[in-house]
mmCIF file of N, CA and C in Angstrom:
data_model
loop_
_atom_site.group_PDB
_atom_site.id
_atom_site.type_symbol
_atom_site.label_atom_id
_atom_site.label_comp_id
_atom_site.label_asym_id
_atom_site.label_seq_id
_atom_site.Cartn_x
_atom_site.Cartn_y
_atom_site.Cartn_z
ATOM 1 N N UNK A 30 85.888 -78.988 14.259
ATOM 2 C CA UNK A 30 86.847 -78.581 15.246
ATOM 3 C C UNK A 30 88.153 -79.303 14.940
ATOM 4 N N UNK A 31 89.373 -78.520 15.257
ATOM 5 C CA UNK A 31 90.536 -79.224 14.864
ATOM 6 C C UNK A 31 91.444 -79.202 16.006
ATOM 7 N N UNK A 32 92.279 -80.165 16.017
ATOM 8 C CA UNK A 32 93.120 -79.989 17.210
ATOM 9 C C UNK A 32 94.436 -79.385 17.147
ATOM 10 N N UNK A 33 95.324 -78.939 17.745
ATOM 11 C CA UNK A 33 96.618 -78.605 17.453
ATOM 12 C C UNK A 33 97.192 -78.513 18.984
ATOM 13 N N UNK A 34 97.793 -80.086 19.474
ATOM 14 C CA UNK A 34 98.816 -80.239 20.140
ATOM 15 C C UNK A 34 97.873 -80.473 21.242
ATOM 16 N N UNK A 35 97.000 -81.511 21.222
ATOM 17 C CA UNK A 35 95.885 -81.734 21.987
ATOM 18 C C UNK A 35 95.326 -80.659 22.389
ATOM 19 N N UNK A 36 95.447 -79.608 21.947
ATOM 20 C CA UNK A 36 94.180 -78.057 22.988
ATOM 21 C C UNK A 36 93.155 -77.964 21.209
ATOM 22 N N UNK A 37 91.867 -77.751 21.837
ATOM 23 C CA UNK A 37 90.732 -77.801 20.968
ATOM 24 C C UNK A 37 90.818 -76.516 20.443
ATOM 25 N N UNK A 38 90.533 -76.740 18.701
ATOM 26 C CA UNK A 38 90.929 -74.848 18.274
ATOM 27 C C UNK A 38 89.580 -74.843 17.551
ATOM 28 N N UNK A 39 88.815 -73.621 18.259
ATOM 29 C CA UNK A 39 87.492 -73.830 17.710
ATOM 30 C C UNK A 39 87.646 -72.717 16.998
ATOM 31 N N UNK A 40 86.543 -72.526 15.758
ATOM 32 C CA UNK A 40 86.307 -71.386 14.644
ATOM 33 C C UNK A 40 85.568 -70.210 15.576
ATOM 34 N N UNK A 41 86.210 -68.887 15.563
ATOM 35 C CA UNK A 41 85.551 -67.918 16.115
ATOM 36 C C UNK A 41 84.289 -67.178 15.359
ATOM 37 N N UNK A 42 82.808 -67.773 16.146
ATOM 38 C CA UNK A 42 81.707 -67.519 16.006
ATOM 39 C C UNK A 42 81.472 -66.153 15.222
ATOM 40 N N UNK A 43 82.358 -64.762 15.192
ATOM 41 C CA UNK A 43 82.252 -63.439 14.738
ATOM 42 C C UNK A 43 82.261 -63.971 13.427
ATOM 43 N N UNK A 44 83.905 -64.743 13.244
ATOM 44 C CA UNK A 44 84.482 -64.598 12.074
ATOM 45 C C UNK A 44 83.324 -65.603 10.990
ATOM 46 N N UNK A 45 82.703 -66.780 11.713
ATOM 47 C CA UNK A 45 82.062 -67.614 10.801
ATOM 48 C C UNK A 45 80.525 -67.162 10.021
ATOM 49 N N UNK A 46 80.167 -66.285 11.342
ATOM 50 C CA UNK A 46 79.009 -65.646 10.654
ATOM 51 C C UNK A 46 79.279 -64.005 9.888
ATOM 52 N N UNK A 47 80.569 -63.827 9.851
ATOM 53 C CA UNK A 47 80.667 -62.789 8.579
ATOM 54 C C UNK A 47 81.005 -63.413 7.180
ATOM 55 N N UNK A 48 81.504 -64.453 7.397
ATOM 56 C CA UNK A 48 82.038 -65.506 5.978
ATOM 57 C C UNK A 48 80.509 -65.827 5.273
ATOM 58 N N UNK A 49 79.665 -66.229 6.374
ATOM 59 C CA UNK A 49 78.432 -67.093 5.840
ATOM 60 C C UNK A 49 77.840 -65.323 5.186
ATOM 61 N N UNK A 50 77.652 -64.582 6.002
ATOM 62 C CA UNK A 50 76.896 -63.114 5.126
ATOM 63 C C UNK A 50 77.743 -62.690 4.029
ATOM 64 N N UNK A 51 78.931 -63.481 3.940
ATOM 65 C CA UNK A 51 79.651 -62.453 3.242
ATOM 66 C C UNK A 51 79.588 -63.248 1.619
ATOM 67 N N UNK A 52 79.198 -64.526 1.958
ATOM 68 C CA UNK A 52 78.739 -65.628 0.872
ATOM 69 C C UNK A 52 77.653 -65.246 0.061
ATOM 70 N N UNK A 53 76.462 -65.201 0.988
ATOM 71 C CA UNK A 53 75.389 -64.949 0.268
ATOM 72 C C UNK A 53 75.353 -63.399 0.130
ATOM 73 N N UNK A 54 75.698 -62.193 0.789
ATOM 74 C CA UNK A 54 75.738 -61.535 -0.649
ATOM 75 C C UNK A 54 76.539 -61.339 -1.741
ATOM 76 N N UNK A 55 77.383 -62.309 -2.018
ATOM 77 C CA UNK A 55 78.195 -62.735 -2.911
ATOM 78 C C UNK A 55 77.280 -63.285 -3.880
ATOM 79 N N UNK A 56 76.708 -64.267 -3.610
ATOM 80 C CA UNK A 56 75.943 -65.260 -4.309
ATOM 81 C C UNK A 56 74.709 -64.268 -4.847
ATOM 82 N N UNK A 57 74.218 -63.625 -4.147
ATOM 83 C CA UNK A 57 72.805 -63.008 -4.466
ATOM 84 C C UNK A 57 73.146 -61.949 -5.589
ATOM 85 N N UNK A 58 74.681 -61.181 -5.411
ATOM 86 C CA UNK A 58 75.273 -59.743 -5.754
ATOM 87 C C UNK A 58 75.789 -60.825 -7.270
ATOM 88 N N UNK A 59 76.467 -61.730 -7.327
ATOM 89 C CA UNK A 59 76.712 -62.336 -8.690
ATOM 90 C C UNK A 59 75.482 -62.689 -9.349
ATOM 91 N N UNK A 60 74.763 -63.290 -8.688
ATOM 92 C CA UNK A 60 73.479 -63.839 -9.137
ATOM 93 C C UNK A 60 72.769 -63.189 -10.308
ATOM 94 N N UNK A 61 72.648 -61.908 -9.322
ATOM 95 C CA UNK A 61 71.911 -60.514 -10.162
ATOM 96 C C UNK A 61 72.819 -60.397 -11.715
ATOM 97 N N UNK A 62 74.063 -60.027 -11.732
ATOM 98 C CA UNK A 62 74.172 -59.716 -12.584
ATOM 99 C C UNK A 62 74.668 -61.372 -13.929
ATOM 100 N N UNK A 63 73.969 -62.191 -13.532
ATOM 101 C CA UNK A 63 74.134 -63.244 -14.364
ATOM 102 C C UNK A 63 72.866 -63.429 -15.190
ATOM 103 N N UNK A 64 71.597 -63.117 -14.561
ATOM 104 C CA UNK A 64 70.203 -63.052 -14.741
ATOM 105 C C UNK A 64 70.296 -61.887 -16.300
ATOM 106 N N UNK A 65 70.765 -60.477 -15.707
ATOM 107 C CA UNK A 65 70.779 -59.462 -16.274
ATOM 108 C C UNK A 65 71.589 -60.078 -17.960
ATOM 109 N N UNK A 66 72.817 -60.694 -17.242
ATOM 110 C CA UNK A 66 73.775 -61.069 -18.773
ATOM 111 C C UNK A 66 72.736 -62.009 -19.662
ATOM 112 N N UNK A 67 71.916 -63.262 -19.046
ATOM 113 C CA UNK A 67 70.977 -63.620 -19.717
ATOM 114 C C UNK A 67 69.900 -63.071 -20.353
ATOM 115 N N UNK A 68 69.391 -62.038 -19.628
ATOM 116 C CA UNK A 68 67.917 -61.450 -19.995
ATOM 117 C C UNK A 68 68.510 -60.598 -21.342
ATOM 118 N N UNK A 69 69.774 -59.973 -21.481
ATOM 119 C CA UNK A 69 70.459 -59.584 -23.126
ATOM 120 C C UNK A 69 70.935 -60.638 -23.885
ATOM 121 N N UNK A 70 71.165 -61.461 -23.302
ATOM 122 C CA UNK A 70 72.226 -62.004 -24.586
ATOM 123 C C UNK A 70 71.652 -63.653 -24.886
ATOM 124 N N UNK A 71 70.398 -64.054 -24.317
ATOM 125 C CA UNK A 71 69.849 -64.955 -24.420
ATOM 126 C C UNK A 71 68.342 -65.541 -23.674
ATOM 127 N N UNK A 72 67.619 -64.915 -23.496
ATOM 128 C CA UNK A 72 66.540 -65.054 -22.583
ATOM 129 C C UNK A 72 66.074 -66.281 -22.657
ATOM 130 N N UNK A 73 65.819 -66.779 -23.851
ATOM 131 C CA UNK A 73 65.371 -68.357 -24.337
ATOM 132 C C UNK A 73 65.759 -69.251 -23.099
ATOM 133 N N UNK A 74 66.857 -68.891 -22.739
ATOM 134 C CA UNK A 74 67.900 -70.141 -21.722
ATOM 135 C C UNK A 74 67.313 -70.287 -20.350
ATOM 136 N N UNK A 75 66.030 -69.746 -20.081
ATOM 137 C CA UNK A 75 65.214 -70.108 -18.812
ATOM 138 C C UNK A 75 63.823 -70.980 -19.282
ATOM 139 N N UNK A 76 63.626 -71.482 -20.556
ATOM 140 C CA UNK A 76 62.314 -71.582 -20.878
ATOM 141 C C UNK A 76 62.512 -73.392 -20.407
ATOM 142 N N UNK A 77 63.398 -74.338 -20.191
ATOM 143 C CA UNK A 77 63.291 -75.640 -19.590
ATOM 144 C C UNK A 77 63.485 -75.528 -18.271
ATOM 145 N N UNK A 78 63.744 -74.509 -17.398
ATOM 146 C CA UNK A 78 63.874 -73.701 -15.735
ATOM 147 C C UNK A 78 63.032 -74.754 -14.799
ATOM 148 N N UNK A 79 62.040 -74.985 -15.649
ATOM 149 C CA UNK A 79 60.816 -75.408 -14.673
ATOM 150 C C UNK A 79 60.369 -76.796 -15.378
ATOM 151 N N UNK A 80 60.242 -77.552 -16.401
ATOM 152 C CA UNK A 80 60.302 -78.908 -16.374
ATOM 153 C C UNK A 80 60.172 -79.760 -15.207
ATOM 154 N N UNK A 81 61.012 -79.938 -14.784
ATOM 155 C CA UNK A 81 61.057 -81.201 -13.797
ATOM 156 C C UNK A 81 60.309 -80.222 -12.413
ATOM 157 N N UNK A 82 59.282 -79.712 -12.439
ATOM 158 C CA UNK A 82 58.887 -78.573 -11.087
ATOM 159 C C UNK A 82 58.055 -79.635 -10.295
ATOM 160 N N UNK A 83 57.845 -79.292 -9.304
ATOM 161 C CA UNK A 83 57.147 -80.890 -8.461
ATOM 162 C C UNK A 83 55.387 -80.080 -8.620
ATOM 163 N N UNK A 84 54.795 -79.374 -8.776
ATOM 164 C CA UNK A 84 53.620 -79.322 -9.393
ATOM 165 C C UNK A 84 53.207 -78.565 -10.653
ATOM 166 N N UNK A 85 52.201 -79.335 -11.089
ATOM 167 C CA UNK A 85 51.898 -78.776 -12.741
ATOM 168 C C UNK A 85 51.467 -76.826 -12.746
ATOM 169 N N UNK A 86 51.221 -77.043 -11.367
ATOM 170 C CA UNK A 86 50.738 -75.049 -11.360
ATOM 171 C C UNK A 86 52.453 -74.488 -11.199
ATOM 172 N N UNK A 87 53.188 -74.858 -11.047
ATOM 173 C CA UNK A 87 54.750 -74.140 -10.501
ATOM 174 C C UNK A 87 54.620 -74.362 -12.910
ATOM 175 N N UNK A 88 54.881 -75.638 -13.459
ATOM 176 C CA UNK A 88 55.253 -75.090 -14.729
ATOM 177 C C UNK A 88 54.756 -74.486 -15.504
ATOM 178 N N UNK A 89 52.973 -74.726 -15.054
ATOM 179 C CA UNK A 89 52.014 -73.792 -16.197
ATOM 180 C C UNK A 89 52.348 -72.046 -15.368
ATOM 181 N N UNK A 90 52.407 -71.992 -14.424
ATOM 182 C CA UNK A 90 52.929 -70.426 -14.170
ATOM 183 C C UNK A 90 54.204 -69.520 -14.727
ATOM 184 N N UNK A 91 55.152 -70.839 -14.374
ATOM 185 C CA UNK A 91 56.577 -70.539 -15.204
ATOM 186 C C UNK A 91 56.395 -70.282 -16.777
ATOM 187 N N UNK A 92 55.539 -70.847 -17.231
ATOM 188 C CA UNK A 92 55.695 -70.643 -18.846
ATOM 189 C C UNK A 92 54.223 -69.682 -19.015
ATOM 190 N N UNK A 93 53.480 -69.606 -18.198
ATOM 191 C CA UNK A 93 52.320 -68.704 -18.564
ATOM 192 C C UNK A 93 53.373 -67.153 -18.228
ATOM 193 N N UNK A 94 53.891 -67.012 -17.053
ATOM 194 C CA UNK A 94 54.385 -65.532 -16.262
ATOM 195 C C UNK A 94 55.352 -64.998 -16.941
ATOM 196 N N UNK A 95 56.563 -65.741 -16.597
ATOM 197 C CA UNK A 95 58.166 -66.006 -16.993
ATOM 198 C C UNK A 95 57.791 -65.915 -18.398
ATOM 199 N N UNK A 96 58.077 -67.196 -18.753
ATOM 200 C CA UNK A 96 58.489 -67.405 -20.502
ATOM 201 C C UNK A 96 57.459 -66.298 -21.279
ATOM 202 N N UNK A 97 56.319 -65.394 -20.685
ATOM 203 C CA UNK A 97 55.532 -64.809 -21.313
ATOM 204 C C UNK A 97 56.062 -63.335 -21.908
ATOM 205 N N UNK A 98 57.457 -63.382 -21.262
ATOM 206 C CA UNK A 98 58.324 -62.052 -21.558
ATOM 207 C C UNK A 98 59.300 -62.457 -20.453
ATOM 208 N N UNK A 99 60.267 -62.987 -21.282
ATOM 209 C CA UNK A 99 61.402 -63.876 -20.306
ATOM 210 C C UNK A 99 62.606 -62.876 -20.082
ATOM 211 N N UNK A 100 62.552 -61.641 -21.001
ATOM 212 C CA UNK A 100 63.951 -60.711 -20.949
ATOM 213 C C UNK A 100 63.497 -60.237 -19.589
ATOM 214 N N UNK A 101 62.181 -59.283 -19.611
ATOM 215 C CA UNK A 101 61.847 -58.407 -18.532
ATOM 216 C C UNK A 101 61.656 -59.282 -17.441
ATOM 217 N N UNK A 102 61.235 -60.405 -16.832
ATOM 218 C CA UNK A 102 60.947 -61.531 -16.023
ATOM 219 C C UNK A 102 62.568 -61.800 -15.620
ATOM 220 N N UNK A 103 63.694 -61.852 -16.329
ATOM 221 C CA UNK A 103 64.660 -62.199 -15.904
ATOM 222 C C UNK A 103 65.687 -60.693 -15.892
ATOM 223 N N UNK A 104 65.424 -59.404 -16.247
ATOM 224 C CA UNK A 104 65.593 -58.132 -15.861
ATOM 225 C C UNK A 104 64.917 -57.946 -14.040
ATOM 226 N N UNK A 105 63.898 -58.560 -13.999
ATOM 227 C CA UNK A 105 63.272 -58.512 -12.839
ATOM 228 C C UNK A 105 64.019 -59.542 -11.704
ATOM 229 N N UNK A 106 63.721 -60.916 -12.168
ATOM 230 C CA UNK A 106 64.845 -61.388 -11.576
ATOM 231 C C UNK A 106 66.205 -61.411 -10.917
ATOM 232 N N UNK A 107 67.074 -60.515 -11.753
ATOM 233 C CA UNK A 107 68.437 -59.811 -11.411
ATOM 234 C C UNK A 107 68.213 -58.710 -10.223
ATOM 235 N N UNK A 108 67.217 -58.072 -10.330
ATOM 236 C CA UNK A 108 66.982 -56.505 -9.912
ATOM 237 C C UNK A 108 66.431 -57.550 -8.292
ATOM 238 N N UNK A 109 65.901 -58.420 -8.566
ATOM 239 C CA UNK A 109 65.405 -58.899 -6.941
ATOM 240 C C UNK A 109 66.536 -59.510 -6.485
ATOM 241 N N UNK A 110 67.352 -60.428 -6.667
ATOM 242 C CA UNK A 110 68.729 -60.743 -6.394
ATOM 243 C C UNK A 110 69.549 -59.904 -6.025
ATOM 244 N N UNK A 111 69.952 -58.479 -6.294
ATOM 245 C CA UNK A 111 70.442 -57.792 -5.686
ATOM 246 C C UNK A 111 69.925 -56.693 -4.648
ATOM 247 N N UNK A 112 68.560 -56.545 -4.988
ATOM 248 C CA UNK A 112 67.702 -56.242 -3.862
ATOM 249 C C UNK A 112 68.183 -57.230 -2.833
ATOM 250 N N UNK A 113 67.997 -58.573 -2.469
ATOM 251 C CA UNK A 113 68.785 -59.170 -1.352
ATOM 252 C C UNK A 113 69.808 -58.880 -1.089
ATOM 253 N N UNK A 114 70.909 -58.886 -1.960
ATOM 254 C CA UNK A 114 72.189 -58.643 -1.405
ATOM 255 C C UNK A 114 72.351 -57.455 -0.571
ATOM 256 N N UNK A 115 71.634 -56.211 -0.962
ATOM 257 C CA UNK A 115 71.521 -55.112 -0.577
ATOM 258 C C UNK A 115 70.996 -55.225 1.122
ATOM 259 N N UNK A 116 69.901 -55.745 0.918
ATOM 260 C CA UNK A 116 69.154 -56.037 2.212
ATOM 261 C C UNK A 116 69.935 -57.156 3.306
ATOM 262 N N UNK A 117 71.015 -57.617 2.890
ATOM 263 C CA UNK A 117 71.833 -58.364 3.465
ATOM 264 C C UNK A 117 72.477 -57.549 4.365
ATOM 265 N N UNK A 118 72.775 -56.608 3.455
ATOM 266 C CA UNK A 118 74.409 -55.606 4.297
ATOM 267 C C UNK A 118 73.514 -54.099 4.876
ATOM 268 N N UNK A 119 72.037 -53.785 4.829
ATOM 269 C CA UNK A 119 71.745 -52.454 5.588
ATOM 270 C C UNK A 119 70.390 -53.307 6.217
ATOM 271 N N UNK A 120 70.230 -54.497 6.364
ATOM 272 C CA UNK A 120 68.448 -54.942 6.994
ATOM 273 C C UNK A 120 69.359 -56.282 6.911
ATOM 274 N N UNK A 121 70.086 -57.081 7.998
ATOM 275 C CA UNK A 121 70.077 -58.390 7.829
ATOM 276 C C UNK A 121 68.847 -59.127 8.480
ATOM 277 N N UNK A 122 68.124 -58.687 8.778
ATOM 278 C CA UNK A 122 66.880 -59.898 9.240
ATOM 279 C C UNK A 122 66.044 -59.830 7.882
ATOM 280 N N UNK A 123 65.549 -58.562 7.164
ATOM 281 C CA UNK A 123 65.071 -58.649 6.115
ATOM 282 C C UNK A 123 65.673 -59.724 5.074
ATOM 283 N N UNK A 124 67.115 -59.283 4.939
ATOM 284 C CA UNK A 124 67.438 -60.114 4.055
ATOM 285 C C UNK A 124 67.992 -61.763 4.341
ATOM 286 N N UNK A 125 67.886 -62.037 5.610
ATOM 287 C CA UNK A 125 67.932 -63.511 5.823
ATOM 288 C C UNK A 125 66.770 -63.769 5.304
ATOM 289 N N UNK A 126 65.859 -63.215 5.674
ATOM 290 C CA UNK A 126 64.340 -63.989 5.373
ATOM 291 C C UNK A 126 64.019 -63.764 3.945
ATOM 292 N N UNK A 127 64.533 -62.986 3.301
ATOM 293 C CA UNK A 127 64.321 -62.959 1.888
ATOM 294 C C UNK A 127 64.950 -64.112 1.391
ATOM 295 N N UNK A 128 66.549 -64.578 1.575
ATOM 296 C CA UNK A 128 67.199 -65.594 0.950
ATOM 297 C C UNK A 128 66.636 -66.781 1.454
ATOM 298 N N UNK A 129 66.019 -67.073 2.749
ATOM 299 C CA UNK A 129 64.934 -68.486 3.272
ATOM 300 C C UNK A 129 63.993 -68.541 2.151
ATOM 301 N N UNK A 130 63.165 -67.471 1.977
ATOM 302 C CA UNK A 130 62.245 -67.731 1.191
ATOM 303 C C UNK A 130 62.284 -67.909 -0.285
ATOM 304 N N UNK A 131 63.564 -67.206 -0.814
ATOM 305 C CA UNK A 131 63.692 -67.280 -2.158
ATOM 306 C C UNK A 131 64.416 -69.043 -2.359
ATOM 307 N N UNK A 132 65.375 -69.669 -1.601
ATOM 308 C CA UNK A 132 65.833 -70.835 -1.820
ATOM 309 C C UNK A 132 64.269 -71.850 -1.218
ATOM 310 N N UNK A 133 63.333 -71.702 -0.634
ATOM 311 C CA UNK A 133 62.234 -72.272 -0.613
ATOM 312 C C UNK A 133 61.190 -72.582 -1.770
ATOM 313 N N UNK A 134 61.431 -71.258 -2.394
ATOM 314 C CA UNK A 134 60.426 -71.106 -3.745
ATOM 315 C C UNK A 134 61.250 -72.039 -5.097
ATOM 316 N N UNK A 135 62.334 -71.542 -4.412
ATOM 317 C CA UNK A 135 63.641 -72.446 -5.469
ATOM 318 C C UNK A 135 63.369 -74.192 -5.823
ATOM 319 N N UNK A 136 63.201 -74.691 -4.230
ATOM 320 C CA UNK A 136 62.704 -75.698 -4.280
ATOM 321 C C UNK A 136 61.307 -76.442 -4.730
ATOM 322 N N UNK A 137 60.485 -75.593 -5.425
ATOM 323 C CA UNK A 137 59.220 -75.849 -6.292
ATOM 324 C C UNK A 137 59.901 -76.867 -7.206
ATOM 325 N N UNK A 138 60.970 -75.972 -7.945
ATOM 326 C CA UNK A 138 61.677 -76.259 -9.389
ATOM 327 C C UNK A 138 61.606 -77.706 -9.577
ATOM 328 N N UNK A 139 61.899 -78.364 -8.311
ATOM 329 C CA UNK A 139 61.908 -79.500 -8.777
ATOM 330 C C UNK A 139 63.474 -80.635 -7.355
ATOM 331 N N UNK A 140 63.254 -81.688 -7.438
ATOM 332 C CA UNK A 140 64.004 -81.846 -6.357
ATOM 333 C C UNK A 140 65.147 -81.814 -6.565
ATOM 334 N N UNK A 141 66.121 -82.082 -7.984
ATOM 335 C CA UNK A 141 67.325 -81.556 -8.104
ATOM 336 C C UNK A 141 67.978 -80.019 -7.054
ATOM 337 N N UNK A 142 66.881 -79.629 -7.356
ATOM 338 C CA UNK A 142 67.038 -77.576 -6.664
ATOM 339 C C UNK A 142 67.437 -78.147 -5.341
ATOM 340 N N UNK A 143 66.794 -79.357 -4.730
ATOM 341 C CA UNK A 143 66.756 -79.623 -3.183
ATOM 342 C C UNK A 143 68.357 -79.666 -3.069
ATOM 343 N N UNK A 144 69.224 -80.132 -3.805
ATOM 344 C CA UNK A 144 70.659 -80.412 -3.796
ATOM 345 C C UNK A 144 71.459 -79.263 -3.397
ATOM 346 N N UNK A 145 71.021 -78.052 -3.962
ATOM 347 C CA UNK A 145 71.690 -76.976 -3.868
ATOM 348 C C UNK A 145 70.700 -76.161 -2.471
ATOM 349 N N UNK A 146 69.726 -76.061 -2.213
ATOM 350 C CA UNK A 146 68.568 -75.357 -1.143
ATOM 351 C C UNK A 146 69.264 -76.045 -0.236
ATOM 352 N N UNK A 147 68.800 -77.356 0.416
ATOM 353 C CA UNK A 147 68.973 -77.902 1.479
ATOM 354 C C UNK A 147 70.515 -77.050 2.413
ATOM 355 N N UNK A 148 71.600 -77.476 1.493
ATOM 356 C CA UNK A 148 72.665 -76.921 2.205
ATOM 357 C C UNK A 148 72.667 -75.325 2.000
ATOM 358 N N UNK A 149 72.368 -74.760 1.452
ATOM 359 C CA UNK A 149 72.038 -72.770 1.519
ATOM 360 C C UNK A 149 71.511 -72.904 2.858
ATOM 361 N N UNK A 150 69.716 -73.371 3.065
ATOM 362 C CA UNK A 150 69.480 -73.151 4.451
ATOM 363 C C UNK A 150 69.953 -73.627 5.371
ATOM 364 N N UNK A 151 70.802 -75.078 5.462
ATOM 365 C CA UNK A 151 71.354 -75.553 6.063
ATOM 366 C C UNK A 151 72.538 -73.806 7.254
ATOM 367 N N UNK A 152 72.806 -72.862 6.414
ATOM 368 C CA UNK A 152 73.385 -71.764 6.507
ATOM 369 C C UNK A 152 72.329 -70.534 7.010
ATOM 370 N N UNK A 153 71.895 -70.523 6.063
ATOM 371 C CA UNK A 153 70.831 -69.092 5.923
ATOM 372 C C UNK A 153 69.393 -69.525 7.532
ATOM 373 N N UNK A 154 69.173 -70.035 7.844
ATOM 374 C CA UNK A 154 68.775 -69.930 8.935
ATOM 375 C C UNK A 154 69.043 -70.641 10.100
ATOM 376 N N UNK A 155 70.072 -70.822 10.351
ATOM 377 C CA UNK A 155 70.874 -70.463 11.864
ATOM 378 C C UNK A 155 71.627 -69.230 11.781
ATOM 379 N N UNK A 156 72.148 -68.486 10.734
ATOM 380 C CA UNK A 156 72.285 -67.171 10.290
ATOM 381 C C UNK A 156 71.165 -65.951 10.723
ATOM 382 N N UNK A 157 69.858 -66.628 10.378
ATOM 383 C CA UNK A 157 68.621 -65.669 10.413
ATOM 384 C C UNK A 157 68.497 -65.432 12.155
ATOM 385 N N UNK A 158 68.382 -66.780 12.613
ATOM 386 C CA UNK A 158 67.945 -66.687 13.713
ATOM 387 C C UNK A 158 68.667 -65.907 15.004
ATOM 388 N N UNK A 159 70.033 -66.343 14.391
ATOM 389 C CA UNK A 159 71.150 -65.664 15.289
ATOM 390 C C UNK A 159 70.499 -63.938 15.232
ATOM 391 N N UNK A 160 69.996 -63.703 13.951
ATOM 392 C CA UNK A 160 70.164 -62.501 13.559
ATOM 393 C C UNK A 160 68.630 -61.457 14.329
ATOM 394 N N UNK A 161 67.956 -62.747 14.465
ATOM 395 C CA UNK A 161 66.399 -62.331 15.253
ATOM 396 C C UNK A 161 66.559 -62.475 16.702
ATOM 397 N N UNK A 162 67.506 -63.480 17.446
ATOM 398 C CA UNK A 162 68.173 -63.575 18.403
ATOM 399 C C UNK A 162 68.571 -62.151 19.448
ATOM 400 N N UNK A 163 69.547 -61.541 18.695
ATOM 401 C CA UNK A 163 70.321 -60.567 19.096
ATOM 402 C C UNK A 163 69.449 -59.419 19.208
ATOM 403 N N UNK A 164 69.516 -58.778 20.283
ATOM 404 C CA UNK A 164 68.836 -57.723 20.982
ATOM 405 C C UNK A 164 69.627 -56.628 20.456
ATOM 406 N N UNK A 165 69.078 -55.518 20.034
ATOM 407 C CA UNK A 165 69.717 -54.512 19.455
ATOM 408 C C UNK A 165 70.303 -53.981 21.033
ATOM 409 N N UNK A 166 71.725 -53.266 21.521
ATOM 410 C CA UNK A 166 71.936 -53.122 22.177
ATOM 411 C C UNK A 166 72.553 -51.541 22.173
ATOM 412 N N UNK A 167 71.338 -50.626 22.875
ATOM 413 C CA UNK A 167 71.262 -49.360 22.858
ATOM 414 C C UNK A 167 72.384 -48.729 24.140
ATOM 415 N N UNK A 168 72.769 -47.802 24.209
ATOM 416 C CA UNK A 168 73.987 -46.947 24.564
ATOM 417 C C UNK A 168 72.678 -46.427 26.144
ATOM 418 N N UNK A 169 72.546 -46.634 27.056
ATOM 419 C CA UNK A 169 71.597 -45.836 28.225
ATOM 420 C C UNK A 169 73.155 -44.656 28.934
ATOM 421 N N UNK A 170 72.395 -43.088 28.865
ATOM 422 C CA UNK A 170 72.905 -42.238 29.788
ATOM 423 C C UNK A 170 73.660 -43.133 30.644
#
């Protein structure tokens, strides 16, 4: 909150939760097509992804699943990333709960990931909830 001339100038609640949706499908909508630029022009570049993962089943999966065909795994990857974004802007409860769960799974990787997760949800669900909150509000005769 900031002041200007002692009267309290608070951020209007509309405007903050279109910035925060308007982030993550930013993030999800770039995302996708960064996955895609990798899965052509270098797939190799996900095969240390999972190293530091906080259990041995998160890296033997990553390199059994993933690295087992890392173009199509990270073709797939892209294609689910913008599947969120999508689901952001025509299903936002779907796609809050998709981006909770995908920055959750994120956090397997390892606790570095926690650096970047923590503050996403820190966003993405008081976002969600607002979004499960709100009563669809129908037009009555």
């Amino acid at each position: 909150m900031t002041t200007l001339q002692n009267k309290a100038v608070r951020p209007d609640p509309i405007r903050v939760r279109s910035v925060i949706l308007a982030g993550f499908v930013l993030m999800f909508g770039l995302g996708s097509f960064v996955h895609v630029g990798l899965a052509i022009t270098n797939p190799t570049t996900y095969r240390p992804f999972a190293d530091a993962a906080l259990f041995g089943w998160v890296r033997e999966g990553w390199e059994d699943i993933f690295m087992s065909d890392p173009r199509l795994c990270a073709l797939l990857l892209g294609a689910g990333e913008l599947l969120v974004a999508v689901l952001l802007i025509i299903a936002r409860r779907l796609g809050y709960t998709a981006v909770i769960l995908f920055h959750l799974a994120l956090m397997l990787f390892g606790w570095g990931f926690w650096l970047w997760c923590i503050p996403a949800l820190a966003f993405a669900v008081p976002a969600a909830l607002f979004e499960f909150r709100t009563v669809n509000r129908r037009v009555t005769p």
